[in-house]
PDB file of C-alpha atoms and ligand atoms in Angstrom:
ATOM      1  CA  MET A   7      19.536  23.192 -29.319  1.00 57.00           C
ATOM      2  CA  GLN A   8      22.686  21.740 -27.777  1.00 72.00           C
ATOM      3  CA  GLN A   9      22.158  19.662 -24.653  1.00 86.00           C
ATOM      4  CA  ARG A  10      23.019  21.407 -21.402  1.00 91.00           C
ATOM      5  CA  HIS A  11      26.168  20.095 -19.814  1.00 95.00           C
ATOM      6  CA  ILE A  12      25.891  19.533 -16.069  1.00 98.00           C
ATOM      7  CA  PRO A  13      29.209  20.202 -14.305  1.00 98.00           C
ATOM      8  CA  ARG A  14      30.428  17.051 -12.608  1.00 98.00           C
ATOM      9  CA  HIS A  15      31.974  18.849  -9.631  1.00 98.00           C
ATOM     10  CA  VAL A  16      30.642  22.134  -8.260  1.00 99.00           C
ATOM     11  CA  ALA A  17      32.355  23.900  -5.341  1.00 99.00           C
ATOM     12  CA  ILE A  18      30.660  26.758  -3.484  1.00 99.00           C
ATOM     13  CA  ILE A  19      32.011  29.512  -1.229  1.00 99.00           C
ATOM     14  CA  MET A  20      28.854  30.177   0.759  1.00 99.00           C
ATOM     15  CA  ASP A  21      29.443  33.797   1.767  1.00 99.00           C
ATOM     16  CA  GLY A  22      27.170  36.541   3.053  1.00 99.00           C
ATOM     17  CA  ASN A  23      25.371  35.027   6.049  1.00 98.00           C
ATOM     18  CA  GLY A  24      26.517  37.802   8.398  1.00 98.00           C
ATOM     19  CA  ARG A  25      25.409  40.623   6.091  1.00 98.00           C
ATOM     20  CA  TRP A  26      22.077  38.884   5.491  1.00 98.00           C
ATOM     21  CA  ALA A  27      21.470  38.917   9.259  1.00 98.00           C
ATOM     22  CA  LYS A  28      22.675  42.510   9.612  1.00 98.00           C
ATOM     23  CA  GLN A  29      20.205  43.684   6.983  1.00 98.00           C
ATOM     24  CA  ARG A  30      17.495  42.272   9.253  1.00 98.00           C
ATOM     25  CA  ASN A  31      18.964  43.635  12.498  1.00 98.00           C
ATOM     26  CA  GLN A  32      19.631  40.110  13.652  1.00 98.00           C
ATOM     27  CA  LEU A  33      22.652  38.360  15.158  1.00 97.00           C
ATOM     28  CA  ARG A  34      25.156  36.829  12.719  1.00 98.00           C
ATOM     29  CA  ALA A  35      24.204  33.377  14.037  1.00 98.00           C
ATOM     30  CA  VAL A  36      20.700  33.923  12.635  1.00 98.00           C
ATOM     31  CA  GLY A  37      22.301  34.385   9.220  1.00 98.00           C
ATOM     32  CA  HIS A  38      24.219  31.121   9.602  1.00 98.00           C
ATOM     33  CA  ARG A  39      20.997  29.292  10.449  1.00 98.00           C
ATOM     34  CA  ALA A  40      19.343  30.772   7.366  1.00 98.00           C
ATOM     35  CA  GLY A  41      22.411  29.645   5.421  1.00 98.00           C
ATOM     36  CA  LEU A  42      21.758  26.055   6.468  1.00 98.00           C
ATOM     37  CA  LYS A  43      18.328  26.204   4.813  1.00 98.00           C
ATOM     38  CA  ALA A  44      19.973  27.269   1.554  1.00 98.00           C
ATOM     39  CA  VAL A  45      22.411  24.355   1.911  1.00 98.00           C
ATOM     40  CA  ARG A  46      19.490  21.912   2.090  1.00 97.00           C
ATOM     41  CA  LYS A  47      17.909  23.333  -1.070  1.00 98.00           C
ATOM     42  CA  ILE A  48      21.122  23.322  -3.085  1.00 98.00           C
ATOM     43  CA  VAL A  49      22.171  19.813  -2.004  1.00 98.00           C
ATOM     44  CA  SER A  50      18.858  18.360  -3.143  1.00 97.00           C
ATOM     45  CA  HIS A  51      18.861  20.365  -6.366  1.00 98.00           C
ATOM     46  CA  ALA A  52      22.432  19.325  -7.202  1.00 98.00           C
ATOM     47  CA  ALA A  53      21.497  15.679  -6.620  1.00 98.00           C
ATOM     48  CA  GLU A  54      18.399  16.007  -8.836  1.00 97.00           C
ATOM     49  CA  LEU A  55      20.421  17.583 -11.645  1.00 97.00           C
ATOM     50  CA  GLY A  56      22.942  14.760 -11.587  1.00 98.00           C
ATOM     51  CA  VAL A  57      25.920  16.752 -10.272  1.00 98.00           C
ATOM     52  CA  LYS A  58      28.394  14.086  -9.123  1.00 98.00           C
ATOM     53  CA  VAL A  59      30.259  16.062  -6.453  1.00 98.00           C
ATOM     54  CA  LEU A  60      29.289  19.148  -4.451  1.00 98.00           C
ATOM     55  CA  THR A  61      31.951  20.728  -2.240  1.00 99.00           C
ATOM     56  CA  LEU A  62      30.733  23.380   0.208  1.00 98.00           C
ATOM     57  CA  TYR A  63      32.991  25.766   2.127  1.00 98.00           C
ATOM     58  CA  ALA A  64      31.500  25.850   5.623  1.00 98.00           C
ATOM     59  CA  PHE A  65      34.370  27.025   7.854  1.00 98.00           C
ATOM     60  CA  SER A  66      37.823  28.160   6.793  1.00 98.00           C
ATOM     61  CA  SER A  67      41.052  27.702   8.721  1.00 98.00           C
ATOM     62  CA  GLU A  68      40.978  31.507   9.141  1.00 98.00           C
ATOM     63  CA  ASN A  69      37.431  31.641  10.537  1.00 98.00           C
ATOM     64  CA  TRP A  70      38.787  30.880  14.049  1.00 98.00           C
ATOM     65  CA  LYS A  71      39.729  34.578  14.084  1.00 98.00           C
ATOM     66  CA  ARG A  72      36.059  35.481  14.523  1.00 98.00           C
ATOM     67  CA  PRO A  73      34.622  36.399  17.945  1.00 98.00           C
ATOM     68  CA  GLU A  74      34.348  33.395  20.261  1.00 98.00           C
ATOM     69  CA  THR A  75      30.548  33.697  20.367  1.00 98.00           C
ATOM     70  CA  GLU A  76      30.291  33.374  16.587  1.00 98.00           C
ATOM     71  CA  VAL A  77      32.749  30.448  16.416  1.00 98.00           C
ATOM     72  CA  SER A  78      30.849  28.586  19.094  1.00 97.00           C
ATOM     73  CA  ALA A  79      27.503  29.334  17.400  1.00 98.00           C
ATOM     74  CA  LEU A  80      28.953  27.874  14.187  1.00 98.00           C
ATOM     75  CA  MET A  81      30.207  24.743  15.998  1.00 98.00           C
ATOM     76  CA  SER A  82      26.777  24.226  17.598  1.00 98.00           C
ATOM     77  CA  LEU A  83      25.135  24.647  14.211  1.00 98.00           C
ATOM     78  CA  PHE A  84      27.501  22.104  12.718  1.00 98.00           C
ATOM     79  CA  ILE A  85      26.577  19.576  15.422  1.00 98.00           C
ATOM     80  CA  TYR A  86      22.870  20.360  15.017  1.00 97.00           C
ATOM     81  CA  ALA A  87      23.045  19.993  11.223  1.00 97.00           C
ATOM     82  CA  LEU A  88      24.935  16.688  11.377  1.00 97.00           C
ATOM     83  CA  ASN A  89      22.401  15.287  13.852  1.00 95.00           C
ATOM     84  CA  ARG A  90      19.411  16.504  11.914  1.00 95.00           C
ATOM     85  CA  GLU A  91      20.477  15.825   8.346  1.00 96.00           C
ATOM     86  CA  ILE A  92      22.393  12.573   8.517  1.00 96.00           C
ATOM     87  CA  LYS A  93      19.340  10.314   8.204  1.00 93.00           C
ATOM     88  CA  SER A  94      17.999  12.164   5.197  1.00 94.00           C
ATOM     89  CA  LEU A  95      21.459  12.180   3.542  1.00 97.00           C
ATOM     90  CA  ALA A  96      21.682   8.424   4.098  1.00 95.00           C
ATOM     91  CA  LYS A  97      18.167   7.898   2.736  1.00 95.00           C
ATOM     92  CA  ASN A  98      18.840  10.029  -0.346  1.00 97.00           C
ATOM     93  CA  ASN A  99      21.918   7.987  -1.294  1.00 98.00           C
ATOM     94  CA  ILE A 100      24.291  10.909  -0.579  1.00 98.00           C
ATOM     95  CA  GLN A 101      27.865  10.143   0.444  1.00 98.00           C
ATOM     96  CA  LEU A 102      29.144  12.642   3.012  1.00 98.00           C
ATOM     97  CA  HIS A 103      32.779  13.631   3.544  1.00 98.00           C
ATOM     98  CA  ILE A 104      34.269  16.320   5.713  1.00 98.00           C
ATOM     99  CA  ILE A 105      37.472  17.787   4.303  1.00 98.00           C
ATOM    100  CA  GLY A 106      39.784  19.835   6.490  1.00 98.00           C
ATOM    101  CA  ASP A 107      41.743  19.495   9.710  1.00 98.00           C
ATOM    102  CA  ILE A 108      39.057  18.024  11.973  1.00 98.00           C
ATOM    103  CA  SER A 109      41.553  17.403  14.799  1.00 98.00           C
ATOM    104  CA  LYS A 110      40.877  20.974  15.995  1.00 97.00           C
ATOM    105  CA  PHE A 111      37.193  20.211  16.650  1.00 98.00           C
ATOM    106  CA  SER A 112      35.728  18.928  19.934  1.00 97.00           C
ATOM    107  CA  HIS A 113      35.813  15.153  20.470  1.00 97.00           C
ATOM    108  CA  GLN A 114      32.040  15.081  20.256  1.00 96.00           C
ATOM    109  CA  LEU A 115      32.083  16.713  16.819  1.00 97.00           C
ATOM    110  CA  GLN A 116      34.976  14.547  15.594  1.00 98.00           C
ATOM    111  CA  ASN A 117      33.071  11.393  16.581  1.00 97.00           C
ATOM    112  CA  MET A 118      29.916  12.619  14.910  1.00 97.00           C
ATOM    113  CA  ILE A 119      31.858  13.302  11.712  1.00 98.00           C
ATOM    114  CA  ILE A 120      33.428   9.830  11.718  1.00 98.00           C
ATOM    115  CA  ASN A 121      30.031   8.186  12.317  1.00 97.00           C
ATOM    116  CA  ALA A 122      28.280  10.267   9.662  1.00 97.00           C
ATOM    117  CA  GLU A 123      30.929   9.408   7.077  1.00 98.00           C
ATOM    118  CA  LYS A 124      30.675   5.735   7.993  1.00 97.00           C
ATOM    119  CA  LEU A 125      26.893   5.740   7.743  1.00 97.00           C
ATOM    120  CA  THR A 126      26.925   7.089   4.181  1.00 98.00           C
ATOM    121  CA  GLN A 127      30.125   5.487   2.864  1.00 97.00           C
ATOM    122  CA  ASN A 128      28.371   2.926   0.641  1.00 97.00           C
ATOM    123  CA  ASN A 129      25.995   5.442  -0.910  1.00 98.00           C
ATOM    124  CA  THR A 130      26.381   5.806  -4.652  1.00 98.00           C
ATOM    125  CA  GLY A 131      24.636   9.121  -5.376  1.00 98.00           C
ATOM    126  CA  LEU A 132      25.896  12.662  -4.906  1.00 98.00           C
ATOM    127  CA  VAL A 133      29.221  13.003  -3.081  1.00 98.00           C
ATOM    128  CA  LEU A 134      28.885  15.894  -0.635  1.00 98.00           C
ATOM    129  CA  ASN A 135      32.147  17.337   0.688  1.00 98.00           C
ATOM    130  CA  ILE A 136      31.851  19.797   3.533  1.00 98.00           C
ATOM    131  CA  ALA A 137      35.029  21.841   3.914  1.00 98.00           C
ATOM    132  CA  ALA A 138      35.394  22.512   7.638  1.00 98.00           C
ATOM    133  CA  ASN A 139      38.525  23.997   9.194  1.00 98.00           C
ATOM    134  CA  TYR A 140      39.744  23.774   5.647  1.00 98.00           C
ATOM    135  CA  GLY A 141      42.492  25.838   4.035  1.00 98.00           C
ATOM    136  CA  GLY A 142      43.861  25.355   0.546  1.00 98.00           C
ATOM    137  CA  ARG A 143      47.398  25.969   1.807  1.00 98.00           C
ATOM    138  CA  TRP A 144      46.933  23.466   4.641  1.00 98.00           C
ATOM    139  CA  ASP A 145      45.763  20.943   2.036  1.00 98.00           C
ATOM    140  CA  ILE A 146      48.935  21.327  -0.029  1.00 98.00           C
ATOM    141  CA  VAL A 147      51.160  21.223   3.063  1.00 98.00           C
ATOM    142  CA  GLN A 148      49.570  18.041   4.441  1.00 98.00           C
ATOM    143  CA  SER A 149      50.081  16.346   1.070  1.00 98.00           C
ATOM    144  CA  ALA A 150      53.691  17.574   0.869  1.00 98.00           C
ATOM    145  CA  LYS A 151      54.322  16.062   4.331  1.00 98.00           C
ATOM    146  CA  LYS A 152      53.128  12.643   3.148  1.00 98.00           C
ATOM    147  CA  VAL A 153      55.475  12.804   0.160  1.00 98.00           C
ATOM    148  CA  ALA A 154      58.370  13.997   2.359  1.00 98.00           C
ATOM    149  CA  LEU A 155      57.832  10.967   4.579  1.00 98.00           C
ATOM    150  CA  GLN A 156      57.984   8.638   1.572  1.00 98.00           C
ATOM    151  CA  VAL A 157      61.330  10.183   0.579  1.00 98.00           C
ATOM    152  CA  LEU A 158      62.611   9.947   4.159  1.00 98.00           C
ATOM    153  CA  GLN A 159      61.675   6.279   4.344  1.00 98.00           C
ATOM    154  CA  GLY A 160      63.460   5.651   1.045  1.00 98.00           C
ATOM    155  CA  ASP A 161      60.278   4.568  -0.749  1.00 98.00           C
ATOM    156  CA  ILE A 162      60.766   7.201  -3.459  1.00 98.00           C
ATOM    157  CA  THR A 163      63.460   9.678  -4.505  1.00 98.00           C
ATOM    158  CA  VAL A 164      63.120  13.432  -4.960  1.00 98.00           C
ATOM    159  CA  ASP A 165      62.882  12.854  -8.718  1.00 98.00           C
ATOM    160  CA  ASP A 166      59.745  10.782  -8.138  1.00 98.00           C
ATOM    161  CA  ILE A 167      57.921  13.865  -6.821  1.00 98.00           C
ATOM    162  CA  THR A 168      55.560  14.741  -9.640  1.00 98.00           C
ATOM    163  CA  GLU A 169      52.244  16.596  -9.852  1.00 98.00           C
ATOM    164  CA  GLU A 170      50.523  13.214  -9.942  1.00 98.00           C
ATOM    165  CA  ARG A 171      52.221  12.043  -6.743  1.00 98.00           C
ATOM    166  CA  LEU A 172      51.522  15.278  -4.864  1.00 98.00           C
ATOM    167  CA  SER A 173      47.907  15.097  -6.106  1.00 98.00           C
ATOM    168  CA  LEU A 174      47.461  11.743  -4.381  1.00 98.00           C
ATOM    169  CA  GLY A 175      47.604  13.390  -0.948  1.00 98.00           C
ATOM    170  CA  ILE A 176      45.339  16.343  -1.789  1.00 98.00           C
ATOM    171  CA  CYS A 177      41.737  16.306  -0.537  1.00 98.00           C
ATOM    172  CA  ALA A 178      39.216  14.927  -3.053  1.00 98.00           C
ATOM    173  CA  HIS A 179      41.981  13.762  -5.423  1.00 98.00           C
ATOM    174  CA  ASP A 180      39.946  10.644  -6.226  1.00 97.00           C
ATOM    175  CA  LEU A 181      36.940  12.667  -7.395  1.00 98.00           C
ATOM    176  CA  PRO A 182      36.279  14.476 -10.689  1.00 98.00           C
ATOM    177  CA  GLU A 183      38.132  17.796 -11.117  1.00 98.00           C
ATOM    178  CA  VAL A 184      36.311  20.915  -9.922  1.00 98.00           C
ATOM    179  CA  ASP A 185      34.463  22.244 -12.987  1.00 98.00           C
ATOM    180  CA  LEU A 186      32.716  25.219 -11.452  1.00 98.00           C
ATOM    181  CA  VAL A 187      33.380  27.406  -8.402  1.00 99.00           C
ATOM    182  CA  ILE A 188      30.490  29.603  -7.250  1.00 99.00           C
ATOM    183  CA  ARG A 189      30.996  32.413  -4.721  1.00 99.00           C
ATOM    184  CA  THR A 190      28.017  34.256  -3.291  1.00 99.00           C
ATOM    185  CA  GLY A 191      28.162  37.458  -1.225  1.00 98.00           C
ATOM    186  CA  GLY A 192      29.782  39.817  -3.725  1.00 98.00           C
ATOM    187  CA  GLU A 193      33.493  39.249  -2.966  1.00 98.00           C
ATOM    188  CA  TYR A 194      35.811  38.299  -5.809  1.00 98.00           C
ATOM    189  CA  ARG A 195      38.358  36.150  -4.010  1.00 98.00           C
ATOM    190  CA  ILE A 196      39.115  32.556  -3.108  1.00 98.00           C
ATOM    191  CA  SER A 197      39.729  33.025   0.650  1.00 98.00           C
ATOM    192  CA  ASN A 198      42.015  29.982   0.842  1.00 98.00           C
ATOM    193  CA  PHE A 199      39.393  27.569  -0.508  1.00 98.00           C
ATOM    194  CA  LEU A 200      40.558  24.777  -2.825  1.00 98.00           C
ATOM    195  CA  LEU A 201      43.782  26.038  -4.414  1.00 98.00           C
ATOM    196  CA  TRP A 202      45.379  23.012  -6.034  1.00 98.00           C
ATOM    197  CA  GLN A 203      42.018  21.686  -7.247  1.00 98.00           C
ATOM    198  CA  ILE A 204      40.857  24.831  -9.072  1.00 98.00           C
ATOM    199  CA  ALA A 205      43.732  25.224 -11.519  1.00 98.00           C
ATOM    200  CA  TYR A 206      41.327  24.977 -14.460  1.00 97.00           C
ATOM    201  CA  SER A 207      37.925  25.587 -12.875  1.00 98.00           C
ATOM    202  CA  GLU A 208      35.410  28.093 -14.163  1.00 98.00           C
ATOM    203  CA  PHE A 209      34.295  30.843 -11.747  1.00 98.00           C
ATOM    204  CA  TYR A 210      30.876  32.316 -11.132  1.00 98.00           C
ATOM    205  CA  PHE A 211      30.501  35.240  -8.736  1.00 98.00           C
ATOM    206  CA  THR A 212      27.189  36.662  -7.571  1.00 98.00           C
ATOM    207  CA  ASP A 213      26.249  39.501  -5.205  1.00 98.00           C
ATOM    208  CA  VAL A 214      23.388  37.427  -3.800  1.00 99.00           C
ATOM    209  CA  LEU A 215      23.954  36.637  -0.119  1.00 99.00           C
ATOM    210  CA  TRP A 216      24.166  32.910   0.621  1.00 99.00           C
ATOM    211  CA  PRO A 217      20.849  32.576   2.558  1.00 99.00           C
ATOM    212  CA  ASP A 218      19.070  33.991  -0.530  1.00 98.00           C
ATOM    213  CA  PHE A 219      20.778  31.610  -2.949  1.00 98.00           C
ATOM    214  CA  ASN A 220      18.234  29.254  -4.466  1.00 98.00           C
ATOM    215  CA  ARG A 221      17.497  26.761  -7.232  1.00 98.00           C
ATOM    216  CA  THR A 222      16.936  29.435  -9.888  1.00 98.00           C
ATOM    217  CA  LEU A 223      20.291  31.053  -9.130  1.00 98.00           C
ATOM    218  CA  PHE A 224      22.030  27.687  -9.146  1.00 98.00           C
ATOM    219  CA  GLU A 225      20.508  27.051 -12.589  1.00 98.00           C
ATOM    220  CA  GLU A 226      21.781  30.458 -13.706  1.00 98.00           C
ATOM    221  CA  ALA A 227      25.311  29.555 -12.598  1.00 98.00           C
ATOM    222  CA  ILE A 228      25.119  26.296 -14.541  1.00 98.00           C
ATOM    223  CA  ASN A 229      23.830  28.073 -17.645  1.00 98.00           C
ATOM    224  CA  THR A 230      26.700  30.563 -17.431  1.00 98.00           C
ATOM    225  CA  PHE A 231      29.116  27.642 -17.095  1.00 98.00           C
ATOM    226  CA  ASN A 232      27.610  26.191 -20.262  1.00 97.00           C
ATOM    227  CA  ALA A 233      28.402  29.349 -22.201  1.00 95.00           C
ATOM    228  CA  ARG A 234      32.098  29.142 -21.320  1.00 96.00           C
ATOM    229  CA  GLU A 235      34.680  27.693 -23.654  1.00 94.00           C
ATOM    230  CA  ARG A 236      37.197  25.617 -21.727  1.00 95.00           C
ATOM    231  CA  ARG A 237      40.482  25.342 -23.550  1.00 96.00           C
ATOM    232  CA  PHE A 238      42.835  23.980 -20.867  1.00 95.00           C
ATOM    233  CA  GLY A 239      45.743  25.779 -22.470  1.00 95.00           C
ATOM    234  CA  SER A 240      45.009  24.450 -25.931  1.00 95.00           C
ATOM    235  CA  VAL A 241      43.171  26.219 -28.785  1.00 92.00           C
ATOM    236  CA  ASN A 242      39.624  25.919 -30.004  1.00 81.00           C
ATOM    237  CA  VAL A 243      40.005  23.714 -33.076  1.00 64.00           C
ATOM    238  CA  GLU A 244      36.620  24.723 -34.519  1.00 64.00           C
ATOM    239  CA  GLY A 245      36.997  27.943 -36.486  1.00 52.00           C
ATOM    240  CA  SER A 246      40.784  27.862 -36.199  1.00 52.00           C
ATOM    241  CA  LEU A 247      42.687  28.853 -39.361  1.00 56.00           C
ATOM    242  CA  CYS A 248      45.482  26.332 -38.995  1.00 51.00           C
TER     243      CYS A 248
HETATM  244  C1  IPE B 302      29.902  32.843   5.347  1.00 89.89           C
HETATM  245  O1  IPE B 302      29.205  33.980   5.703  1.00 89.89           O
HETATM  246  C2  IPE B 302      29.840  31.758   6.402  1.00 89.89           C
HETATM  247  C3  IPE B 302      31.105  31.520   7.100  1.00 89.89           C
HETATM  248  C4  IPE B 302      32.239  32.068   6.829  1.00 89.89           C
HETATM  249  C5  IPE B 302      31.065  30.556   8.180  1.00 89.89           C
HETATM  250  P1  IPE B 302      29.909  35.133   6.554  1.00 89.89           P
HETATM  251  O2  IPE B 302      29.722  34.852   7.993  1.00 89.89           O
HETATM  252  O3  IPE B 302      31.301  35.329   6.111  1.00 89.89           O
HETATM  253  O4  IPE B 302      29.030  36.380   6.118  1.00 89.89           O
HETATM  254  P2  IPE B 302      29.541  37.853   5.810  1.00 89.89           P
HETATM  255  O5  IPE B 302      30.568  37.749   4.738  1.00 89.89           O
HETATM  256  O6  IPE B 302      30.089  38.402   7.078  1.00 89.89           O
HETATM  257  O7  IPE B 302      28.299  38.562   5.341  1.00 89.89           O
HETATM  258  C1  IPE B 303      35.048  32.342   3.190  1.00 89.89           C
HETATM  259  O1  IPE B 303      34.309  33.406   3.647  1.00 89.89           O
HETATM  260  C2  IPE B 303      34.866  31.142   4.090  1.00 89.89           C
HETATM  261  C3  IPE B 303      33.577  30.487   4.022  1.00 89.89           C
HETATM  262  C4  IPE B 303      32.572  30.803   3.233  1.00 89.89           C
HETATM  263  C5  IPE B 303      33.432  29.369   4.908  1.00 89.89           C
HETATM  264  P1  IPE B 303      34.944  34.535   4.588  1.00 89.89           P
HETATM  265  O2  IPE B 303      33.847  35.466   4.898  1.00 89.89           O
HETATM  266  O3  IPE B 303      35.645  33.911   5.734  1.00 89.89           O
HETATM  267  O4  IPE B 303      36.010  35.190   3.633  1.00 89.89           O
HETATM  268  P2  IPE B 303      36.756  36.596   3.714  1.00 89.89           P
HETATM  269  O5  IPE B 303      37.264  36.765   5.112  1.00 89.89           O
HETATM  270  O6  IPE B 303      35.749  37.641   3.381  1.00 89.89           O
HETATM  271  O7  IPE B 303      37.836  36.515   2.692  1.00 89.89           O
HETATM  272 MG1   MG B 304      32.185  36.477   4.685  1.00 89.89          MG
END
């Protein structure tokens, strides 16, 4: 039997917390707390499997549109999770990064993020990216601004603007390409998650609500990924007539 190939970079749209809570006649915040438990399980499983990078969509740039009570419950949960998990991330050799526009967060949260990243920066195991106030369009725009500045300063010309150069400003550009995107919660859309980075990713959608996502389902997603043939615009040479 062929050896199973573990995707190097897995990105997850963790959707369905609200519906999970609703099914139980609970507040949406209860669903978000249950979602945090699933995060713990999947982070440790990904690390055990040897996944190099795990990128989790925690809060989109559009999620500010939610009722104030839910936004503030999510911010409190973020602070709670950072406080509670940082020691175990550090101990388990996990390198934490927050991707997104963190300038919109409270000073307390911004400081916690900076400290947490610093504390784990020399870790060599799983790289864990948490996308918070992240938008794929924002990501492309902030990179384009950096390139525009280089042109303005005369460091490069317009002809020097290539995919490679624009890539350099995009979040997680220094990490392996996203191999697999998983979305839970039954919606078949990207919701402004990584746009640039998923040009050739494989997609796995499941109806399971995020708080119910577990190790077995993660394995199932990886097995499905293994059955895919990635051609990157080329042709499969095996079995080809020419
Ligand atoms: C995803 O779950 C978590 C966040 C967006 C923060 P939702 O809160 O979107 O859950 P549903 O989609 O309403 O069930
Ligand atoms: C995407 O879920 C964002 C996160 C999982 C953080 P949403 O629930 O916000 O997406 P839409 O609104 O259904 O597209
Ligand atoms: Mg949702």
